[in-house]
mmCIF file of C-alpha atoms in Angstrom:
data_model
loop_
_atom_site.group_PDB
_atom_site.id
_atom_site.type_symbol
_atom_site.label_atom_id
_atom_site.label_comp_id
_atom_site.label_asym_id
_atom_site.label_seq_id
_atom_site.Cartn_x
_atom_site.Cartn_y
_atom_site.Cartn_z
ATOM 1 C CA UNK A 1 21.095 -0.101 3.915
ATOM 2 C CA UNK A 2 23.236 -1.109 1.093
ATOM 3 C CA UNK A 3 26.983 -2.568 1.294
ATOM 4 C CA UNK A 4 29.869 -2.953 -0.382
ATOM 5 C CA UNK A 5 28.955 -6.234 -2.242
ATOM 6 C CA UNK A 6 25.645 -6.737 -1.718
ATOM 7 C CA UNK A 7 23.593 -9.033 -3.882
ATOM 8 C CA UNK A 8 20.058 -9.300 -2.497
ATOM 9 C CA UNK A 9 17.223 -6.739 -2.073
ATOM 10 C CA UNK A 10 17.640 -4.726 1.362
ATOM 11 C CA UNK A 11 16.256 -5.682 4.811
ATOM 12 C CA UNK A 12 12.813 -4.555 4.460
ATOM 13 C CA UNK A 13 11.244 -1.867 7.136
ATOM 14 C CA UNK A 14 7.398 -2.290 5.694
ATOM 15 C CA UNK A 15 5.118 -5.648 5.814
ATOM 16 C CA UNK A 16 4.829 -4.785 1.919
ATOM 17 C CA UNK A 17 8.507 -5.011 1.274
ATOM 18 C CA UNK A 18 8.739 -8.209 3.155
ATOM 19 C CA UNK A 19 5.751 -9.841 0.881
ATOM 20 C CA UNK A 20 8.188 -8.274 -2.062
ATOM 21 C CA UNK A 21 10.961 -10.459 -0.327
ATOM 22 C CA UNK A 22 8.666 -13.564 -0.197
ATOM 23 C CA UNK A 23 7.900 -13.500 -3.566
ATOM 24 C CA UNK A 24 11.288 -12.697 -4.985
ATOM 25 C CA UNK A 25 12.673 -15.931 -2.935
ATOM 26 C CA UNK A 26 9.519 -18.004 -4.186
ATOM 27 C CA UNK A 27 10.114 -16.875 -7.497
ATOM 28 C CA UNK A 28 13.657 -17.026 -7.592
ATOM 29 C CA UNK A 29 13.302 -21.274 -6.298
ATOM 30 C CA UNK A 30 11.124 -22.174 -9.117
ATOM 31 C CA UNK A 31 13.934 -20.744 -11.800
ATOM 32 C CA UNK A 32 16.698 -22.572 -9.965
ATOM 33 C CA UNK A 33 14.480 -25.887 -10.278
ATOM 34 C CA UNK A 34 14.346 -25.468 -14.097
ATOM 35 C CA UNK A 35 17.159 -24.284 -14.158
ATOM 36 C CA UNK A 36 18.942 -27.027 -12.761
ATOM 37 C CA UNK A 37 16.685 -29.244 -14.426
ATOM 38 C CA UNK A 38 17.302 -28.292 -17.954
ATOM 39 C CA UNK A 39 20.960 -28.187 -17.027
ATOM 40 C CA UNK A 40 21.066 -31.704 -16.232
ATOM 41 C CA UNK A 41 18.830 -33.174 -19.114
ATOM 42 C CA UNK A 42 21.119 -31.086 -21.232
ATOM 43 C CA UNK A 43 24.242 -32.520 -19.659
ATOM 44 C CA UNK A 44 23.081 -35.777 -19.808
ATOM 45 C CA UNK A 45 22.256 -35.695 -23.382
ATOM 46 C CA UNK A 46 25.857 -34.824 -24.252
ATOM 47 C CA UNK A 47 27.278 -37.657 -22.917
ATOM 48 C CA UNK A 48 25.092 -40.487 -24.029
ATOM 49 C CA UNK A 49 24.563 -42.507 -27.142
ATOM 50 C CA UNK A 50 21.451 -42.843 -28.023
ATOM 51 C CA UNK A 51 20.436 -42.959 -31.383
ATOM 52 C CA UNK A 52 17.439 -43.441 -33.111
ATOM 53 C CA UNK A 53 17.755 -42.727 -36.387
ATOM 54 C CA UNK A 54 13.462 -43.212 -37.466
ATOM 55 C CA UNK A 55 12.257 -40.681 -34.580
ATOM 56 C CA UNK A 56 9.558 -39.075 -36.270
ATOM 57 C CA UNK A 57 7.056 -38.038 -33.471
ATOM 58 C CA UNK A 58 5.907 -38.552 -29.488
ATOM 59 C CA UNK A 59 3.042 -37.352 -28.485
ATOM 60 C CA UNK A 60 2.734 -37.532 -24.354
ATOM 61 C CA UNK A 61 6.325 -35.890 -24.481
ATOM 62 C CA UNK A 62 4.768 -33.139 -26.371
ATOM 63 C CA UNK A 63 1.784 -33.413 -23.785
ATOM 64 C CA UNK A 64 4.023 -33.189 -20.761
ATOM 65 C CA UNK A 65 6.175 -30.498 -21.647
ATOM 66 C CA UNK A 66 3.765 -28.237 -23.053
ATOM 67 C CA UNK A 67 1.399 -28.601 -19.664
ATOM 68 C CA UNK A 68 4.140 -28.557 -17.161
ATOM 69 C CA UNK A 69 5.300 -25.164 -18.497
ATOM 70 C CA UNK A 70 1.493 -23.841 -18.184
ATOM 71 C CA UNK A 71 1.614 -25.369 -14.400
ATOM 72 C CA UNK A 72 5.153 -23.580 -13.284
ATOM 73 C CA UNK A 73 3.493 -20.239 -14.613
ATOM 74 C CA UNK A 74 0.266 -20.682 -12.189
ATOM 75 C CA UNK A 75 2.393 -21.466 -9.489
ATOM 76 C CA UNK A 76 4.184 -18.108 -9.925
ATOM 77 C CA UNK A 77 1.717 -16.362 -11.503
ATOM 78 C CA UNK A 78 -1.081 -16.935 -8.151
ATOM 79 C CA UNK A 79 1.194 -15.435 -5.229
ATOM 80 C CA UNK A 80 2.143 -12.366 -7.728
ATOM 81 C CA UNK A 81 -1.143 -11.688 -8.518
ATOM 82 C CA UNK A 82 -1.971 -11.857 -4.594
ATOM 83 C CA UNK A 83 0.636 -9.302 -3.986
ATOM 84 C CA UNK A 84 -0.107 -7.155 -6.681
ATOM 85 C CA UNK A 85 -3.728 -6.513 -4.890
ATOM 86 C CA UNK A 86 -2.336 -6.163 -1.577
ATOM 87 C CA UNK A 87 0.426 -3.657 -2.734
ATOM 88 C CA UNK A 88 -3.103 -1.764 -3.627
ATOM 89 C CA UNK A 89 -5.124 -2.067 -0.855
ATOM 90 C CA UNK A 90 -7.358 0.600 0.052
ATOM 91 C CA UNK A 91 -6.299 2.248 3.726
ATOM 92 C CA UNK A 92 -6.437 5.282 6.097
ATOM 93 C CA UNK A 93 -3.108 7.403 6.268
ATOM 94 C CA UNK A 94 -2.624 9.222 8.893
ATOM 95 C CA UNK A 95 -0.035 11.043 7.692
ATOM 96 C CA UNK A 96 0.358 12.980 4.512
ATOM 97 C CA UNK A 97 3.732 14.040 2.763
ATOM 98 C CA UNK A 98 4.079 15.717 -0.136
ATOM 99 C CA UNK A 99 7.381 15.528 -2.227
ATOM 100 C CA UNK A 100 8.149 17.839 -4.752
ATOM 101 C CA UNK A 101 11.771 16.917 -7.127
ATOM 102 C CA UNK A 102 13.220 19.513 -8.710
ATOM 103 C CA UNK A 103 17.055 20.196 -10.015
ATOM 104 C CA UNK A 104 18.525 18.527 -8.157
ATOM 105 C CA UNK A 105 17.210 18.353 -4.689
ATOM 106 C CA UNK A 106 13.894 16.814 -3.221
ATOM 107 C CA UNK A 107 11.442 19.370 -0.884
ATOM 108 C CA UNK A 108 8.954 18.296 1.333
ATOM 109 C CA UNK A 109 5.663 19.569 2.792
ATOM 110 C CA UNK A 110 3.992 17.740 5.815
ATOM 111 C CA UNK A 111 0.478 18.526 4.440
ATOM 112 C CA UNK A 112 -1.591 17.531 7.331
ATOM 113 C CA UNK A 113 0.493 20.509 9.365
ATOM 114 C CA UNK A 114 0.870 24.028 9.038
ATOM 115 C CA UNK A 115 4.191 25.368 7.428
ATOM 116 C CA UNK A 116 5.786 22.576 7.736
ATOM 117 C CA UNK A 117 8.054 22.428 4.651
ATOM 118 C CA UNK A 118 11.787 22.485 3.421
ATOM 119 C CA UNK A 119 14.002 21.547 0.877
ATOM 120 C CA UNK A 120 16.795 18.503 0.694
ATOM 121 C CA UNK A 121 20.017 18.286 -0.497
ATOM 122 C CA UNK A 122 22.695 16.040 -1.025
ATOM 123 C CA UNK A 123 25.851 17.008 1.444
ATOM 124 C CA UNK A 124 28.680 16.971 -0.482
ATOM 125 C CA UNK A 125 31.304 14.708 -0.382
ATOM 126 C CA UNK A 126 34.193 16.736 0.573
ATOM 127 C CA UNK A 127 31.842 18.250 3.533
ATOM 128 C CA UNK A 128 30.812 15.120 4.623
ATOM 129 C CA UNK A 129 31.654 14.195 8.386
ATOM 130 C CA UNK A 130 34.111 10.736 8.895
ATOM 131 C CA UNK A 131 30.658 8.422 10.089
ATOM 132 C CA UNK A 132 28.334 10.263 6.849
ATOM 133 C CA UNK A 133 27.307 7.901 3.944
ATOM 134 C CA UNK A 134 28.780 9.339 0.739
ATOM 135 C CA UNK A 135 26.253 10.582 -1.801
ATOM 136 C CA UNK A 136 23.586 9.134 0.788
ATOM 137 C CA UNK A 137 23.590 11.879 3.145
ATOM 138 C CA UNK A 138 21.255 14.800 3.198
ATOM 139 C CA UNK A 139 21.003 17.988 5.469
ATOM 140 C CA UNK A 140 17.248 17.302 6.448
ATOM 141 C CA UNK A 141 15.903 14.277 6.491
ATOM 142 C CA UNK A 142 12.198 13.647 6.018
ATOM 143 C CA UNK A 143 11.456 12.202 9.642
ATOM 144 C CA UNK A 144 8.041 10.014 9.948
ATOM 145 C CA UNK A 145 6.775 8.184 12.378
ATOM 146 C CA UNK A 146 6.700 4.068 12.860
ATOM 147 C CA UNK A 147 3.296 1.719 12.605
ATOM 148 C CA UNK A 148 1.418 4.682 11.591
ATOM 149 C CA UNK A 149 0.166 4.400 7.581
ATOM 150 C CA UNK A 150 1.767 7.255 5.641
ATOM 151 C CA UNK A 151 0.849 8.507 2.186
ATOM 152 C CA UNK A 152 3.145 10.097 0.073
ATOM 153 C CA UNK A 153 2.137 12.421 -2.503
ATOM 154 C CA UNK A 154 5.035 12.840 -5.232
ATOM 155 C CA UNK A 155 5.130 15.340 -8.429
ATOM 156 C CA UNK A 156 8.244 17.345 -10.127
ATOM 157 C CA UNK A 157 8.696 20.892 -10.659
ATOM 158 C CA UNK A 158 10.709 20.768 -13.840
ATOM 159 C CA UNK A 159 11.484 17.578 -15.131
ATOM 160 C CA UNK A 160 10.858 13.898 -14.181
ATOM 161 C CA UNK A 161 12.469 12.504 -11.343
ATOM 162 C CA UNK A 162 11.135 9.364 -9.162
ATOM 163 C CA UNK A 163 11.160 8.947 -5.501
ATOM 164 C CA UNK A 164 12.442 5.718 -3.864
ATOM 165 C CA UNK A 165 13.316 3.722 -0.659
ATOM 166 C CA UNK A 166 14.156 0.202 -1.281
ATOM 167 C CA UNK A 167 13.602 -0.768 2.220
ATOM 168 C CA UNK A 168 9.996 0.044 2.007
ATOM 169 C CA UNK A 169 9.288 -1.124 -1.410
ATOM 170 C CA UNK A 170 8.276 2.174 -2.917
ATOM 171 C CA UNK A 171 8.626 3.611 -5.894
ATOM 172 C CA UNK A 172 6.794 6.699 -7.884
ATOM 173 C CA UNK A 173 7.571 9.159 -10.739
ATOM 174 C CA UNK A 174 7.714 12.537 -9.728
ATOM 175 C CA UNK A 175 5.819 14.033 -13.262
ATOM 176 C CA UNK A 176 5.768 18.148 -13.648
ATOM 177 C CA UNK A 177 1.940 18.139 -13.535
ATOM 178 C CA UNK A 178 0.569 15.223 -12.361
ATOM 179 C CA UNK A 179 0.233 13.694 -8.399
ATOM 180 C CA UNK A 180 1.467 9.921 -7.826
ATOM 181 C CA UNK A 181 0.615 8.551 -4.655
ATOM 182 C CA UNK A 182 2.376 5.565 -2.902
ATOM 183 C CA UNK A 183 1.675 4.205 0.644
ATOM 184 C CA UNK A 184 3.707 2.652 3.298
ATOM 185 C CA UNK A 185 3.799 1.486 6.847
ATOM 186 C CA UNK A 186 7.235 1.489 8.376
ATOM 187 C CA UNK A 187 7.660 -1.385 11.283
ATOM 188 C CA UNK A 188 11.104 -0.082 12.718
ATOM 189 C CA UNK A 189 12.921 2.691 13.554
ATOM 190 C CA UNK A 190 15.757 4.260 11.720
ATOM 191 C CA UNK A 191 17.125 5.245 8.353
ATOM 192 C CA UNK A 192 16.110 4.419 5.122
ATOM 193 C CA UNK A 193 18.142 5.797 2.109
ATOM 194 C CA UNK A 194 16.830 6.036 -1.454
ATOM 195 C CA UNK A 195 18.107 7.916 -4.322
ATOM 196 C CA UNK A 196 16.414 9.906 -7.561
ATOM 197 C CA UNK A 197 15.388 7.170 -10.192
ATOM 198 C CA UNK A 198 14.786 8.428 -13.327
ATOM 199 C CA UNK A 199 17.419 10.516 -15.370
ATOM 200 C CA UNK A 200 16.788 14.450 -14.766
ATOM 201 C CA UNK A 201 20.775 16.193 -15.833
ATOM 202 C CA UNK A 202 23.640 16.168 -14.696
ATOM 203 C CA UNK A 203 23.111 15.800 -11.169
ATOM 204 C CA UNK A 204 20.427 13.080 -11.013
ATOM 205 C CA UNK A 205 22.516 10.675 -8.855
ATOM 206 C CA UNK A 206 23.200 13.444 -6.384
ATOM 207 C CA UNK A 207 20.106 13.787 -5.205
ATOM 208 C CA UNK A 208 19.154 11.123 -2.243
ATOM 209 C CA UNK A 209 16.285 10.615 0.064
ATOM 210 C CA UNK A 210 16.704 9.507 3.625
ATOM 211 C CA UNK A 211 13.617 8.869 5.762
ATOM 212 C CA UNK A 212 14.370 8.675 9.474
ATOM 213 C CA UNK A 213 11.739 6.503 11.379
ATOM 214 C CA UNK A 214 10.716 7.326 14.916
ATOM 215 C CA UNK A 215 8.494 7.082 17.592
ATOM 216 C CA UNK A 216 5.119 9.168 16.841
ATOM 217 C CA UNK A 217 6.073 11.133 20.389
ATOM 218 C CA UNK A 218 9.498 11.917 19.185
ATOM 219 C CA UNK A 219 7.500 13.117 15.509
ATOM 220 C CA UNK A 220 5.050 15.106 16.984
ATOM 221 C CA UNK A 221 8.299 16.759 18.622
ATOM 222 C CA UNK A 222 9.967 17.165 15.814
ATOM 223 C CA UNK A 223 6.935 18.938 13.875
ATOM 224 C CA UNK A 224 6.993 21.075 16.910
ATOM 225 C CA UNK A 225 10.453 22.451 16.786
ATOM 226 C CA UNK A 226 10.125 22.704 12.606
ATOM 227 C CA UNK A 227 6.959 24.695 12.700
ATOM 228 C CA UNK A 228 8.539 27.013 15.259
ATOM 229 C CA UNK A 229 11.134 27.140 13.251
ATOM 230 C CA UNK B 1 -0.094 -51.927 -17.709
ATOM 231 C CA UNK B 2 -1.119 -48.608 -15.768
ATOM 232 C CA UNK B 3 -3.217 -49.188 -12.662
ATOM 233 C CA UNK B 4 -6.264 -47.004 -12.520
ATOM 234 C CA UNK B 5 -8.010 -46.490 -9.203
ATOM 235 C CA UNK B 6 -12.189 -46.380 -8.947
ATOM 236 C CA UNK B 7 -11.652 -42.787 -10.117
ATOM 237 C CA UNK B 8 -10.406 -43.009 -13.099
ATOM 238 C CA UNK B 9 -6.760 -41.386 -12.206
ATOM 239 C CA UNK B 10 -3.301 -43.314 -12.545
ATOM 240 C CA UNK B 11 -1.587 -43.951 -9.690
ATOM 241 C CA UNK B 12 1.167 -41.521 -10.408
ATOM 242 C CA UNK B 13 -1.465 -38.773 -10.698
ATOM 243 C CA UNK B 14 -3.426 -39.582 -7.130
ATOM 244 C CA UNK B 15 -0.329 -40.180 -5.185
ATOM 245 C CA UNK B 16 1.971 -37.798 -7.029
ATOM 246 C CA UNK B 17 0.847 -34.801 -9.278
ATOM 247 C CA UNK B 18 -2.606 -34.106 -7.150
ATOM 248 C CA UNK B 19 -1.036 -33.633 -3.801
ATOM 249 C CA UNK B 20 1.791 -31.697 -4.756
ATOM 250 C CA UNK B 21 -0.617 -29.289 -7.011
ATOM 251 C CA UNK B 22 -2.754 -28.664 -4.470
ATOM 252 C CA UNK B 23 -0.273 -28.074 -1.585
ATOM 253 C CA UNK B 24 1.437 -25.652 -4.142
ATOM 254 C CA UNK B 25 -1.443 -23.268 -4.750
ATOM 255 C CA UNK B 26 -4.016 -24.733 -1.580
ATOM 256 C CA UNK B 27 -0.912 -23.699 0.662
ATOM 257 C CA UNK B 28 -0.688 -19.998 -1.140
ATOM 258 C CA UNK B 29 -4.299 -19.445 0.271
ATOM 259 C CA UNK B 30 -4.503 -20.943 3.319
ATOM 260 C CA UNK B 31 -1.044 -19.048 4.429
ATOM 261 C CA UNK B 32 -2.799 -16.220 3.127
ATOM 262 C CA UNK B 33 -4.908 -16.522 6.166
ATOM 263 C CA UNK B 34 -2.136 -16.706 8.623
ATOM 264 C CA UNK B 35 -0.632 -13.721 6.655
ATOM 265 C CA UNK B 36 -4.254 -12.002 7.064
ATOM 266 C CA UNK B 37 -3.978 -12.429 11.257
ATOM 267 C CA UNK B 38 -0.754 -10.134 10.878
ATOM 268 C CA UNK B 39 -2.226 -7.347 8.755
ATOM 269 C CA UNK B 40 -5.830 -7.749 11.212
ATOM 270 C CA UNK B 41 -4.038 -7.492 14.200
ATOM 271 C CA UNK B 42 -1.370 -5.041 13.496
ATOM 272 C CA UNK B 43 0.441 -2.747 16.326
ATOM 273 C CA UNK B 44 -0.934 0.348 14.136
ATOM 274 C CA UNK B 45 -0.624 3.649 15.576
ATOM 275 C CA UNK B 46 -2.600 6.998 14.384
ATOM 276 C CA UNK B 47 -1.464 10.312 14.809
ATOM 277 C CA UNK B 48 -4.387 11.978 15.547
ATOM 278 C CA UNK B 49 -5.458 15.937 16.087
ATOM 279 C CA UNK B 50 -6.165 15.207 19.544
ATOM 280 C CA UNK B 51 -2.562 13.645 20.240
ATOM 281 C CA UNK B 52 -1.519 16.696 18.115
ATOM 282 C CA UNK B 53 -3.261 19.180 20.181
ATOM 283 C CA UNK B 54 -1.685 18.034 23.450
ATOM 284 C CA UNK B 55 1.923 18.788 22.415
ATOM 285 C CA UNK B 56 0.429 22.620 20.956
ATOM 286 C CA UNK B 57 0.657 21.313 17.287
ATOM 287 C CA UNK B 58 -2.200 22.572 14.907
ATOM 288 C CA UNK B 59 -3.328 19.509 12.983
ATOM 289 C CA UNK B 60 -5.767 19.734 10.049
ATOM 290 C CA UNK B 61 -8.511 17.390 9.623
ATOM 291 C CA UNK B 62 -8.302 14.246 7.803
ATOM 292 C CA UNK B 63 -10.968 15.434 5.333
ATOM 293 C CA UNK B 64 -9.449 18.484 4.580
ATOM 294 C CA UNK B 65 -6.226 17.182 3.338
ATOM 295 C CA UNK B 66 -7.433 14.994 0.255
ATOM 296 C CA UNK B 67 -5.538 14.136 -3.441
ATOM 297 C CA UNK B 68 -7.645 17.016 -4.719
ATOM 298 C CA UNK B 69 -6.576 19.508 -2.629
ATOM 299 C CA UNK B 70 -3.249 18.712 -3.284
ATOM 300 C CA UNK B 71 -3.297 18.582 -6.561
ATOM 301 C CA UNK B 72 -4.722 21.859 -6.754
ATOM 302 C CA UNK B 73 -1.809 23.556 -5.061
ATOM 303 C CA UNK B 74 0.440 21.661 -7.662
ATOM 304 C CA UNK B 75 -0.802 22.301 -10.194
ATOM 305 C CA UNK B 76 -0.017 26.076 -9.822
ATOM 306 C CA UNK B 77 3.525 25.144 -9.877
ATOM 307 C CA UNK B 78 5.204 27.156 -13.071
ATOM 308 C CA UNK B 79 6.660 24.045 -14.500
ATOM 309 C CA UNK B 80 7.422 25.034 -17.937
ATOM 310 C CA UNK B 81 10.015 28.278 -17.010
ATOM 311 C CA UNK B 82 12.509 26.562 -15.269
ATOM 312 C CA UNK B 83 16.026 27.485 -16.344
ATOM 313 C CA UNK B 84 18.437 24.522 -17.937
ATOM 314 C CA UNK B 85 21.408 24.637 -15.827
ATOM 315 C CA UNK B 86 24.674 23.072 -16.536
ATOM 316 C CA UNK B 87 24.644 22.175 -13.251
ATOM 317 C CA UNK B 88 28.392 21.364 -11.956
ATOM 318 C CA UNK B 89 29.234 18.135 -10.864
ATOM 319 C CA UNK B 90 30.394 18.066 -7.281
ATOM 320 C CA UNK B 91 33.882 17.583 -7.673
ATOM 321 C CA UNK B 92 34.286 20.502 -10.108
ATOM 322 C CA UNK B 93 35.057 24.095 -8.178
ATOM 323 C CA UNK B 94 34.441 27.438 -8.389
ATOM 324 C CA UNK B 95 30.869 27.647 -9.476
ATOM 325 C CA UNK B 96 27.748 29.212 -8.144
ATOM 326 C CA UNK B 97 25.773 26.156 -7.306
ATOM 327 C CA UNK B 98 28.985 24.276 -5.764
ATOM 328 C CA UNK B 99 29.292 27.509 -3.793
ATOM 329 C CA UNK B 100 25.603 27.041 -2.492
ATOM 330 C CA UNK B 101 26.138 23.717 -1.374
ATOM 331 C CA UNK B 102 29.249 24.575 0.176
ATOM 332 C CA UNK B 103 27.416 27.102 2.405
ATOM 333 C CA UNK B 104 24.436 24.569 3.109
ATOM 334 C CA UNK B 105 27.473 21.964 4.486
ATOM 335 C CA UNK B 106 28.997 24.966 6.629
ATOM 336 C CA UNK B 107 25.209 26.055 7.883
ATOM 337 C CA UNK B 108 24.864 21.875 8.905
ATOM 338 C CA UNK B 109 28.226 21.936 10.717
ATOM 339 C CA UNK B 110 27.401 24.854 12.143
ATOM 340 C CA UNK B 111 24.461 23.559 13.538
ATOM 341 C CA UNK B 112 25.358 20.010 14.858
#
């Protein structure tokens, strides 16, 4: 969940996310190193007085800082190509959703039940109750259940939107005509908030996404009372 | 004058560069296998029909719910009559979509 003045990427609620989160911080210490390095050779330079006025040419300097470049970008480059396979790993959902965006609300269809489905809107803010999360909230959230593998199925009605949660490290299109499919693995309960990502009118940062993460007893429950419903 | 060791490598190269390369990217892969005992070993739960059944849910079978088959029923989704609205942002008043998700707010409230 977001705050006021946050910086870093959100607590993560998938093993995926938290690899993310590895990386970023992995990624993030090699740029402060040369960072800081180039700072200080920079600084240092400034305040010396050194001269040589017949400098024509040195060739290991050349060497060095042509190969050490080439070795910082393998020592990035290895752990995000690792991640980029994992993120793509082949598994078995057990769950199916299906998210469909349209102007300017998200629906939802639980395809592995029967008439299962309904639509999500924003609640606005002057309806919103004193503990609700401004432009956050929704009147149905999508509930799914923990340590179970869910697939998400996401396309657009009208024009293109794109389905997020942060905390899980998702992110798809939602493209009138075509089917994106992400897939996640939630490790706690609660609720994750994500909102529309790609510009589709006026509204497109009033339509949210809140995933509520429970027990698969307290799902199978739930699909109960919606399909009777 | 550089020492060079029975290999052929300066000193700053065996005691320096060489470990610290291959801790770098030989620690990447072997953590990779402590990472692998998570994923292997994972507190993974399936909802299955049976567990469906039990609680009088009708569940469909894995097979039958593939990208095809849902790609089928999207793709006779009318996406190219859909009406441009102006839509109204939601602190203007007094239009028809505003007055929608007024009612939507009321039916919540209503219902909690």
């Amino acid at each position: 969940m977001p705050t006021w003045g946050h910086l870093g990427l959100q607590d993560s609620a998938s093993p995926l996310m938290e690899q993310l989160i590895f990386f970023h911080d992995h990624a993030m210490v090699v740029l402060i190193l040369i960072t800081t390095l180039v700072g200080y050779m920079m600084s240092t330079l400034f305040f010396n007085t050194f001269t040589n006025r017949f400098l024509l040419e040195g060739q290991t300097i050349e060497i060095v800082w042509t190969v050490l470049p080439a070795l910082i970008l393998i020592f990035i480059a290895l752990p995000s190509l690792r991640l980029l396979y994992l993120l793509d790993e082949v598994n078995n959902p057990s769950v199916t959703l299906k998210t469909i965006g349209h102007q300017w609300y998200w629906s939802y269809e639980y395809s592995d039940f029967l008439q299962v489905e309904f639509d999500s809107y924003m609640i606005p803010s002057n309806e919103l109750p004193e503990d609700g999360f401004r432009l956050l909230d929704v009147d149905n959230r999508t509930v799914l259940p923990m340590n179970t593998q869910i697939r998400v199925l996401i396309s657009a009605a009208d024009v293109i939107h794109s389905w997020t949660v942060p905390a899980l490290g998702v992110k798809a299109d939602a493209i009138p005509g075509r089917l994106n499919q992400v897939s996640f693995l939630m490790n706690r309960p609660g609720l994750f908030y994500g909102q529309c990502s790609e510009i589709c009118g006026a509204n497109h940062s009033f339509m949210p996404i809140v995933i509520e993460s429970v027990s698969v007893n307290s799902f199978l429950n739930w699909i109960s009372s919606s399909s009777e419903a | 004058m550089k020492y060079v060791n029975s290999c052929g490598l300066s000193e700053s190269v065996r005691c320096d560069l060489a470990p610290l390369s291959s801790c770098c990217v030989g620690g990447s892969f072997g953590l990779r296998e402590f990472a692998q005992i998570r994923y292997d070993f994972r507190n993974r739960k399936n909802v299955s029909k049976e567990d469906a059944e039990k609680m009088g849910i009708k569940m469909k079978d894995q097979d039958e719910v593939t990208l095809e088959s849902e790609y089928q029923k999207i793709e006779k989704i009318d996406t190219t009559n859909w009406e441009n609205v102006r839509g109204p942002r939601p602190w203007e008043e007094g239009n028809q979509l505003y007055k929608e998700a007024e009612e939507r707010a009321k039916k919540i409230a209503g219902r909690d």
